[in-house]
Amino acid sequence: MVLSSVLGFPRIGANRELKKVTESYWAGKATEEELLKVGRELRASNWKLQKEAGVDVIASNDFSYYDQVLDLSLLFNVVPDRYRKHDLSAVDTMFAMGRGLQRLAKDGAPAVDVTALEMVKWFDSNYHYVRPTFSHSTDFKLNGNKPVEEYLEAKQLGIETRPVVLGPVSFLYLGKSDKDSLDLEPLSLLPKVLPLYAELLKQLSDAGAKSVQLDEPVLVLDLAEDVQSAFKTAYEHLGAEKSLDIVLTTYFGTVVPNLKALVDLPVAGLHFDLVRNPEQLDDVLAIVGENQSLSVGVVDGRNIWKNDFAKSAATISKAIEKLGGDRVIVATSSSLLHTPVDLENESALEPEIKDWFSFATQKLHEVVVLAKNASGEDFSSELKANADSIAARAASAITNDPAVQERVAGLNEKLSTRAAPFGERLKEQQPIFKLPLFPTTTIGSFPQTKDIRINRNKHAKGAISTEEYTNFINSQIEEVIRFQEEVGLDVLVHGEPERNDMVQYFGEKIKGYVFTVNGWVQSYGSRYVRPPIIVGDLSRPLPMSVRESVYAQSITTKPVKGMLTGPVTCLRWSFPRDDIDQRTQALQLAFALRDEVNDLEAAGIKVIQVDEPAIREGLPLRAGEERSAYLNWAAQAFRVATSGVSNKTQIHSHFCYSDLDPKHIKALDADVVSIEFSKKDDPNYIAEFQDYPNHIGLGLFDIHSPRVPSKEEFIQKIDAILKSYPADKFWVNPDCGLKTRGWEETKASLTNMVEAAKHFRNIHTKKD
Ligand SMILES: *[C@@H]1O[C@H](CO)[C@@H](O)[C@H](O)[C@H]1NC(C)=O
Ligand SMILES: *[C@@H]1O[C@H](CO)[C@@H](O)[C@H](O)[C@H]1NC(C)=O
Ligand SMILES: *[C@@H]1O[C@H](CO)[C@@H](O)[C@H](O)[C@H]1NC(C)=O
Ligand SMILES: *[C@@H]1O[C@H](CO)[C@@H](O)[C@H](O)[C@H]1NC(C)=O
């Protein structure tokens, strides 16, 4: 019989119950008991949902109050000393490690002030995990037994589960050494963590568990020899626990380059992502041992599209042919953590489009149908309905817009190259802008006050007319313009009071996008995002941002930047289509934005900024051809969006924290780029830009912190940079938009920043 398996289910709850209770716990409004109770309820309802859907292998320990990797650090007592000093409860220690803790001295208890551990992106997803942080003094031991408790909790509900734990090689490889132990190589800790894993497996087996899922997603990365051979060491150690089956799971890529690490491992089963890399099937089939099972990940854990049963069936059949039905398991490609919980109540979606989607709850049914059909049960009517839906989507006028397809097909060199090289553009731009040395600007957004959000909601609900709302937005823009004039900035922005989110705002105006009301996905901790969905060929029927920019420019004599979100960022922060490649989608967005850029120029906007903060995160996980192809098309998309303007129009771009290699920044050919520099201590980084002809704005203060840097601090920083970077290409700006800041600190910080720029302007002008 072919079994069905789900590698993990979203823990946030259908109506964000986890976020609500966690945030009230942080605010001191909910007790620890209330927090734990909601956790138990969410786990119970997720298990029941899966059981009722007929899923055979249901995961436990996929739940977490903050992050599953952080949970494992706590379980193995990988807790840096700074979090131990304060006698915090287990729950508070976890939150302190995840998000930092600042608590004033109270009732005789001393003050606490610890920053969070580093948080990093979980592979190429939009989830972020808390990095295990090791030091020489880490006292490895089992600390609590969360996986066992949660296994037993499910068992008491009559539900047999398979606990999931991040595997030993991935746990170490994804971690880092703490600042007091920089010489410590995390992988060298394998002999210390293996006994803990072995003890955990034994406890699970004693509690009645029959198998365990050990996730080893690092197998899809480029791994050095010693990392590859660590798998043999690790799994030979763990395989000694014969009473429990180990299923080793990988996802988000192909394991083929690391295949030899998997050969002959003493594990009962292997799982692979055959949505992302279906072509790896032949290679993995060749290494499945004679008594091992193969879990085929055919239902996408990363996207929202209805499964194409016929396509999945081909994969499943091939596996069954080789191994027999008893050794094949039909599974989700990864945990469903990365998909929204339930499609059912998305009533705002057109029925035609809604029928194309499948969220986590719907995906449960998909794995079950595929597994049962493969076991010979009759699902002909379901299969027919699925085939009809897939065909309808492929043929739909919503999916296909011949005009857009033609435009992308007609892409040529000229459409992605500016009329003149930077040097000549600069000569034409200088007399227009007459900017001083060290020109100052900001990144785009200004504080989004409560007043702005209230008015936006009122307008959305129809409580105020569009005219009233427009007047309100104009008044906000005017305030921001006057403020910048007063502070003495050189290139102004309109402040973006009309925008809710940098992708959603444009997505709502681009044809081919749809939105959910409740399609939340965890990004980290209690921060969830609701990505827009690309359903069809993309185009821009009407101007999206021209009105606000033109209004702002009409009330000042200083240049005002038009502000847009770039094609790659729009793509990365959406659920993309799975029926055409990402490059094509990026180029469609690029053409839509090109129309906007050209309209802004035609309306008299002389400086236009196209932001690409997500360009770095789209980088494929493995080096090599795929990565260079990505970098090429990402840069090409940016140039398509921005090269339609005359030599005289100045194009800016901003990358926020995306640590982009200077040579890839150069490929965009923007006139001015701004990069985060407030947290970089590395003077070599800026030296790499010395041969970059275009201008750079170095983000000089961290807008994520309410701290106000003094004028002297700015001066020191600029002075240090000037040692390896020329004054005549140097713009001065903060490192990100100011949306989340308050007015008071914004004013103080920007004033100091402008004063520092003036200081250097005087020095350098006297020199000339
Ligand atoms: C597979 O299982 C059979 C029966 O238990 C056993 O005889 C055989 O040695 C096993 N093969 C491997 C490679 O472990
Ligand atoms: C359903 O099962 C039949 C018979 O095993 C198989 O030929 C077919 O490919 C399966 N289809 C799907 C969509 O799983
Ligand atoms: C969907 O809406 C119905 C009716 O309001 C409600 O009973 C149900 O709980 C909702 N489902 C979810 C997942 O929120
Ligand atoms: C831009 O500059 C190039 C090179 O100097 C020149 O050939 C071209 O005519 C200019 N284009 C416009 C629109 O001014």
Coordinates of C-alpha atoms in Angstrom, one line a residue, residues 98-532:
G98 CA 14.8 34.8 19.5
R99 CA 14.0 38.5 19.8
G100 CA 16.1 40.0 22.6
L101 CA 14.8 41.2 25.9
Q102 CA 14.9 44.6 27.5
R103 CA 13.3 44.7 31.0
L104 CA 13.6 47.4 33.6
A105 CA 14.5 46.5 37.1
K106 CA 11.3 45.7 39.0
D107 CA 10.2 44.3 42.3
G108 CA 13.8 43.6 43.3
A109 CA 14.5 41.8 40.1
P110 CA 17.5 43.3 38.2
A111 CA 17.2 44.8 34.8
V112 CA 17.7 42.6 31.7
D113 CA 19.1 43.8 28.4
V114 CA 20.1 41.1 25.9
T115 CA 20.1 41.3 22.1
A116 CA 18.7 38.4 20.0
L117 CA 20.7 35.7 18.4
E118 CA 21.4 36.2 14.7
M119 CA 18.4 35.4 12.5
V120 CA 19.0 34.2 8.9
K121 CA 16.9 33.2 5.9
W122 CA 15.9 29.6 5.8
F123 CA 17.5 28.6 2.5
D124 CA 15.8 30.5 -0.3
S125 CA 12.4 30.8 1.4
N126 CA 11.0 33.8 3.2
Y127 CA 11.1 32.0 6.5
H128 CA 13.9 33.0 8.9
Y129 CA 15.5 30.8 11.6
V130 CA 17.5 31.7 14.7
R131 CA 21.0 30.6 14.2
P132 CA 22.4 28.0 16.7
T133 CA 25.3 29.7 18.3
F134 CA 28.1 27.5 19.8
S135 CA 31.0 28.3 22.0
H136 CA 33.8 26.4 23.7
S137 CA 31.8 26.6 26.9
T138 CA 28.6 25.2 25.5
D139 CA 27.5 22.4 27.9
F140 CA 25.8 19.9 25.5
K141 CA 23.0 18.0 27.3
L142 CA 19.4 17.2 26.9
N143 CA 17.4 20.1 28.3
G144 CA 13.7 19.1 28.5
N145 CA 12.0 16.8 26.0
K146 CA 9.7 18.8 23.7
P147 CA 9.7 16.2 20.9
V148 CA 8.7 13.4 23.3
E149 CA 6.1 15.5 25.0
E150 CA 4.5 16.5 21.8
Y151 CA 4.6 12.9 20.5
L152 CA 2.8 11.7 23.6
E153 CA 0.3 14.6 23.5
A154 CA -0.8 13.4 20.0
K155 CA -0.8 9.8 21.1
Q156 CA -3.2 10.7 23.9
L157 CA -5.5 12.2 21.3
G158 CA -5.4 8.8 19.5
I159 CA -3.1 10.1 16.8
E160 CA 0.2 8.3 15.9
T161 CA 2.8 10.8 14.7
R162 CA 6.3 10.9 13.3
P163 CA 8.3 13.4 15.3
V164 CA 10.4 15.7 13.1
V165 CA 13.8 17.1 14.2
L166 CA 16.5 18.9 12.3
G167 CA 19.2 16.4 11.6
P168 CA 22.7 16.7 13.2
V169 CA 24.7 17.7 10.2
S170 CA 22.2 20.5 9.2
F171 CA 21.9 21.7 12.8
L172 CA 25.7 22.2 13.1
Y173 CA 26.2 23.4 9.5
L174 CA 23.5 26.1 9.8
G175 CA 24.9 27.3 13.1
K176 CA 27.9 29.4 13.9
S177 CA 30.5 30.0 16.6
D178 CA 29.8 32.7 19.2
K179 CA 32.0 35.8 19.3
D180 CA 34.0 34.4 22.2
S181 CA 34.8 31.2 20.3
L182 CA 35.5 32.3 16.7
D183 CA 38.1 29.5 16.2
L184 CA 35.4 26.9 16.9
E185 CA 34.3 25.0 13.8
P186 CA 30.6 24.0 14.4
L187 CA 30.9 20.7 12.5
S188 CA 33.7 19.6 14.9
L189 CA 31.0 19.4 17.5
L190 CA 29.5 16.4 15.9
P191 CA 30.8 13.9 18.5
K192 CA 29.2 16.1 21.2
V193 CA 25.7 16.3 19.6
L194 CA 25.4 12.7 18.3
P195 CA 25.0 11.2 21.8
L196 CA 22.2 13.7 22.4
Y197 CA 20.4 12.7 19.2
A198 CA 20.9 9.0 20.1
E199 CA 19.4 9.6 23.6
L200 CA 16.5 11.5 22.0
L201 CA 15.8 8.7 19.6
K202 CA 15.8 6.2 22.4
Q203 CA 13.4 8.3 24.5
L204 CA 11.1 8.6 21.5
S205 CA 11.3 4.9 20.9
D206 CA 10.5 4.2 24.6
A207 CA 7.5 6.5 24.3
G208 CA 6.3 4.3 21.5
A209 CA 7.3 6.2 18.4
K210 CA 8.0 4.0 15.4
S211 CA 9.9 6.4 13.2
V212 CA 11.4 9.8 13.2
Q213 CA 11.9 12.4 10.5
L214 CA 15.4 13.9 10.5
D215 CA 15.5 16.9 8.2
E216 CA 18.9 17.4 6.4
P217 CA 18.1 20.3 4.0
V218 CA 21.8 21.3 3.8
L219 CA 22.1 18.4 1.3
V220 CA 20.8 20.7 -1.4
L221 CA 23.8 23.1 -0.9
D222 CA 27.3 22.9 -2.2
L223 CA 29.0 20.9 0.5
A224 CA 32.7 20.3 1.0
E225 CA 34.1 16.8 1.3
D226 CA 34.2 16.8 5.1
V227 CA 30.6 17.9 5.4
Q228 CA 29.5 15.2 3.0
S229 CA 31.4 12.5 4.9
A230 CA 29.9 13.7 8.2
F231 CA 26.6 12.1 7.1
K232 CA 28.2 8.7 7.2
T233 CA 29.6 9.3 10.7
A234 CA 26.3 10.8 12.0
Y235 CA 23.9 8.2 10.6
E236 CA 26.0 5.2 11.4
H237 CA 26.0 6.4 15.0
L238 CA 22.2 7.0 15.0
G239 CA 21.3 3.9 13.0
A240 CA 22.5 1.9 15.9
E241 CA 19.1 2.6 17.6
K242 CA 17.3 -0.2 15.8
S243 CA 14.0 0.2 17.5
L244 CA 13.2 3.3 15.5
D245 CA 13.1 4.0 11.8
I246 CA 14.9 7.1 10.6
V247 CA 13.6 8.9 7.6
L248 CA 16.1 11.3 6.2
T249 CA 14.5 14.2 4.5
T250 CA 15.8 16.9 2.1
Y251 CA 14.0 19.7 0.3
F252 CA 14.3 22.9 -1.7
G253 CA 16.7 21.5 -4.3
T254 CA 18.6 18.7 -5.8
V255 CA 20.8 16.3 -3.8
V256 CA 22.5 14.9 -6.9
P257 CA 25.9 16.7 -6.4
N258 CA 26.0 15.2 -2.9
L259 CA 24.5 11.9 -3.7
K260 CA 27.5 9.9 -2.4
A261 CA 26.8 11.2 1.1
L262 CA 23.5 9.3 1.0
V263 CA 24.6 6.0 -0.3
D264 CA 24.3 3.1 2.1
L265 CA 23.3 5.2 5.1
P266 CA 21.6 3.0 7.7
V267 CA 18.3 4.8 7.5
A268 CA 14.9 3.3 6.8
G269 CA 13.8 5.9 4.3
L270 CA 14.8 8.9 2.2
H271 CA 12.8 11.9 1.1
F272 CA 13.4 14.2 -1.8
D273 CA 11.8 17.3 -3.3
L274 CA 10.5 16.3 -6.7
V275 CA 8.6 19.5 -7.2
R276 CA 11.6 21.7 -7.3
N277 CA 13.9 19.2 -9.0
P278 CA 11.8 16.4 -10.6
E279 CA 14.8 15.4 -12.7
Q280 CA 16.7 14.0 -9.7
L281 CA 14.3 11.0 -9.6
D282 CA 16.4 8.7 -11.7
D283 CA 19.5 9.4 -9.6
V284 CA 17.9 9.0 -6.3
L285 CA 16.1 5.8 -7.4
A286 CA 19.5 4.4 -8.2
I287 CA 20.7 4.8 -4.6
V288 CA 17.7 3.7 -2.6
G289 CA 18.9 0.6 -0.7
E290 CA 17.0 -2.7 -1.0
N291 CA 15.2 -2.3 2.3
Q292 CA 14.7 1.5 2.2
S293 CA 11.6 3.4 1.4
L294 CA 11.4 6.5 -0.8
S295 CA 9.2 9.4 0.1
V296 CA 8.4 11.4 -3.1
G297 CA 7.8 15.0 -2.4
V298 CA 5.3 15.8 -5.2
V299 CA 2.9 18.3 -3.5
D300 CA 4.5 21.7 -3.3
G301 CA 5.2 23.0 0.2
R302 CA 6.3 26.3 -1.1
N303 CA 3.5 27.5 -3.4
I304 CA -0.2 27.8 -3.5
W305 CA -1.1 26.1 -6.8
K306 CA -3.4 23.1 -7.1
N307 CA -1.3 19.9 -7.7
D308 CA -1.3 18.7 -11.3
F309 CA -2.2 15.1 -10.5
A310 CA -1.3 13.7 -13.9
K311 CA 2.2 15.1 -13.5
S312 CA 2.6 13.8 -10.0
A313 CA 1.3 10.4 -11.0
A314 CA 4.1 10.0 -13.5
T315 CA 6.7 10.5 -10.8
I316 CA 4.8 8.2 -8.3
S317 CA 4.4 5.5 -10.9
K318 CA 8.0 5.5 -11.9
A319 CA 9.0 5.1 -8.2
I320 CA 6.5 2.3 -7.7
E321 CA 7.7 0.5 -10.8
K322 CA 11.2 0.4 -9.4
L323 CA 10.5 -0.2 -5.7
G324 CA 7.0 -1.5 -5.4
G325 CA 4.1 0.2 -3.7
D326 CA 5.0 -0.7 -0.2
R327 CA 8.3 1.2 -0.4
V328 CA 6.9 4.4 -1.9
I329 CA 5.4 7.2 0.2
V330 CA 3.5 10.2 -1.4
A331 CA 4.5 13.4 0.4
T332 CA 4.5 17.1 0.4
S333 CA 7.8 18.4 -1.0
S334 CA 8.7 20.2 2.3
S335 CA 6.9 21.2 5.4
L336 CA 3.7 23.1 4.5
L337 CA 4.9 25.9 6.9
H338 CA 5.5 28.1 3.8
T339 CA 1.9 28.0 2.5
P340 CA -1.2 29.8 3.9
V341 CA -3.4 27.6 6.1
D342 CA -6.7 27.4 4.4
L343 CA -8.3 28.5 1.1
E344 CA -11.9 27.8 2.1
N345 CA -12.8 31.3 3.4
E346 CA -11.0 33.3 0.7
S347 CA -14.3 34.6 -0.5
A348 CA -12.9 37.7 -2.2
L349 CA -11.2 35.5 -4.9
E350 CA -13.1 35.0 -8.1
P351 CA -14.3 31.4 -8.2
E352 CA -12.5 30.7 -11.5
I353 CA -9.2 31.7 -9.9
K354 CA -9.9 30.2 -6.5
D355 CA -10.3 26.8 -8.2
W356 CA -6.6 27.0 -9.3
F357 CA -5.3 27.2 -5.7
S358 CA -4.5 24.8 -2.9
F359 CA -3.4 26.0 0.5
A360 CA -2.0 23.8 3.3
T361 CA -5.4 22.3 4.3
Q362 CA -6.2 21.5 0.7
K363 CA -2.8 20.0 0.1
L364 CA -3.5 17.3 2.8
H365 CA -6.3 16.1 0.6
E366 CA -4.0 16.0 -2.4
V367 CA -1.4 13.8 -0.9
V368 CA -4.1 11.4 0.3
V369 CA -5.8 11.2 -3.1
L370 CA -2.5 10.6 -4.9
A371 CA -1.5 7.9 -2.4
K372 CA -4.8 6.1 -2.3
N373 CA -5.2 6.2 -6.1
A374 CA -1.7 4.7 -6.4
S375 CA -2.9 1.9 -4.1
G376 CA -5.7 1.1 -6.5
E377 CA -8.7 2.9 -4.9
D378 CA -11.0 4.6 -7.3
F379 CA -10.7 8.4 -7.4
S380 CA -11.7 8.8 -11.1
S381 CA -14.1 11.7 -10.5
E382 CA -11.5 13.6 -8.4
L383 CA -8.8 13.0 -11.0
K384 CA -11.1 14.2 -13.7
A385 CA -12.0 17.4 -11.8
N386 CA -8.3 18.0 -11.3
A387 CA -7.4 17.5 -14.9
D388 CA -10.3 19.9 -15.9
S389 CA -9.1 22.6 -13.5
I390 CA -5.5 22.3 -14.7
A391 CA -6.6 22.6 -18.3
A392 CA -8.9 25.5 -17.6
R393 CA -6.1 27.5 -15.9
A394 CA -3.7 26.8 -18.8
A395 CA -6.3 28.0 -21.3
S396 CA -7.7 30.9 -19.3
A397 CA -7.7 34.5 -20.6
I398 CA -6.5 35.5 -17.1
T399 CA -3.4 33.4 -17.5
N400 CA -2.6 34.4 -21.0
D401 CA -2.2 37.9 -22.4
P402 CA -0.8 37.7 -26.0
A403 CA 0.3 41.4 -26.0
V404 CA 2.4 40.8 -22.9
Q405 CA 3.9 37.6 -24.3
E406 CA 4.8 39.4 -27.5
R407 CA 6.5 42.2 -25.7
V408 CA 8.7 39.9 -23.7
A409 CA 9.5 37.9 -26.8
G410 CA 10.6 41.1 -28.5
L411 CA 13.2 41.9 -25.9
N412 CA 16.5 43.1 -27.4
E413 CA 19.7 44.7 -26.4
K414 CA 18.4 48.2 -27.0
L415 CA 15.4 47.7 -24.7
S416 CA 17.8 46.9 -21.8
T417 CA 20.5 49.5 -22.4
R418 CA 20.5 53.2 -21.7
A419 CA 21.2 55.5 -24.6
A420 CA 24.5 56.7 -23.3
P421 CA 27.1 55.3 -20.9
F422 CA 27.1 56.7 -17.3
G423 CA 29.9 59.2 -17.9
E424 CA 28.0 61.0 -20.7
R425 CA 24.7 60.8 -18.8
L426 CA 26.4 62.5 -15.8
K427 CA 27.6 65.4 -18.0
E428 CA 24.0 66.0 -19.1
Q429 CA 22.6 65.6 -15.6
Q430 CA 25.0 67.8 -13.7
P431 CA 23.8 71.1 -15.2
I432 CA 20.2 70.2 -14.5
F433 CA 20.5 69.2 -10.8
K434 CA 23.5 71.4 -9.8
L435 CA 23.9 69.1 -6.8
P436 CA 26.6 70.0 -4.3
L437 CA 29.3 67.5 -3.2
F438 CA 28.0 65.0 -0.7
P439 CA 24.4 65.3 -1.9
T440 CA 21.9 64.2 0.7
T441 CA 18.7 62.2 0.3
T442 CA 16.5 59.6 2.0
I443 CA 15.5 56.2 0.8
G444 CA 11.8 56.9 0.3
S445 CA 9.3 56.4 3.1
F446 CA 8.7 58.7 6.0
P447 CA 7.0 57.7 9.3
Q448 CA 3.7 56.0 8.8
T449 CA 1.7 57.4 11.5
K450 CA -1.5 56.1 13.1
D451 CA -3.4 58.9 11.3
I452 CA -2.3 57.6 7.9
R453 CA -3.4 54.0 8.7
I454 CA -6.7 55.2 10.0
N455 CA -7.4 57.3 6.9
R456 CA -6.3 54.5 4.6
N457 CA -8.7 52.0 6.3
K458 CA -11.5 54.5 6.2
H459 CA -11.0 55.0 2.5
A460 CA -10.9 51.2 1.9
K461 CA -14.2 50.8 3.8
G462 CA -15.8 53.7 1.9
A463 CA -16.1 55.8 5.1
I464 CA -14.3 58.8 3.4
S465 CA -14.6 59.7 -0.3
T466 CA -11.6 59.4 -2.7
E467 CA -11.5 63.2 -2.9
E468 CA -11.2 63.5 0.9
Y469 CA -8.6 60.8 1.0
T470 CA -6.6 62.4 -1.9
N471 CA -6.6 65.7 0.0
F472 CA -5.4 63.9 3.1
I473 CA -2.6 62.2 1.2
N474 CA -1.6 65.6 -0.3
S475 CA -1.5 67.2 3.1
Q476 CA 0.8 64.4 4.3
I477 CA 3.1 64.8 1.2
E478 CA 3.3 68.5 1.8
E479 CA 4.3 68.0 5.4
V480 CA 7.1 65.7 4.3
I481 CA 8.3 68.0 1.6
R482 CA 8.4 71.0 4.0
F483 CA 10.2 68.9 6.6
Q484 CA 12.9 67.9 4.1
E485 CA 13.3 71.5 2.9
E486 CA 13.7 72.6 6.5
V487 CA 16.3 69.9 7.3
G488 CA 18.2 70.9 4.1
L489 CA 18.1 67.7 2.1
D490 CA 19.0 68.0 -1.6
V491 CA 17.0 65.4 -3.3
L492 CA 13.5 64.9 -1.8
V493 CA 10.9 62.2 -1.7
H494 CA 7.2 62.4 -1.3
G495 CA 7.2 60.0 1.7
E496 CA 4.9 57.3 0.4
P497 CA 1.9 57.9 2.8
E498 CA -0.4 56.3 0.2
R499 CA 1.4 52.9 0.3
N500 CA 0.5 50.0 2.6
D501 CA 3.3 47.8 1.5
M502 CA 6.0 48.2 -1.2
V503 CA 4.9 45.2 -3.3
Q504 CA 1.2 45.0 -2.5
Y505 CA 0.7 48.6 -3.4
F506 CA 1.9 48.0 -7.0
G507 CA 0.5 44.5 -7.2
E508 CA -3.0 45.9 -6.7
K509 CA -2.5 48.1 -9.8
I510 CA -0.8 45.5 -12.0
K511 CA -3.0 43.2 -14.0
G512 CA -2.2 39.6 -13.4
Y513 CA -2.0 39.8 -9.6
V514 CA -4.6 38.6 -7.0
F515 CA -4.7 39.0 -3.2
T516 CA -5.9 36.9 -0.3
V517 CA -7.6 38.2 2.8
N518 CA -6.1 35.7 5.2
G519 CA -3.3 34.0 3.3
W520 CA -0.7 34.6 6.0
V521 CA 2.7 32.8 6.1
Q522 CA 5.2 33.0 8.9
S523 CA 8.3 35.0 8.1
Y524 CA 9.8 34.8 11.5
G525 CA 8.5 34.8 15.1
S526 CA 5.2 36.6 15.2
R527 CA 5.9 38.4 11.9
Y528 CA 3.7 37.0 9.1
V529 CA 3.4 38.1 5.5
R530 CA 0.6 37.8 3.1
P531 CA 2.2 37.5 -0.3
P532 CA 0.3 38.6 -3.4

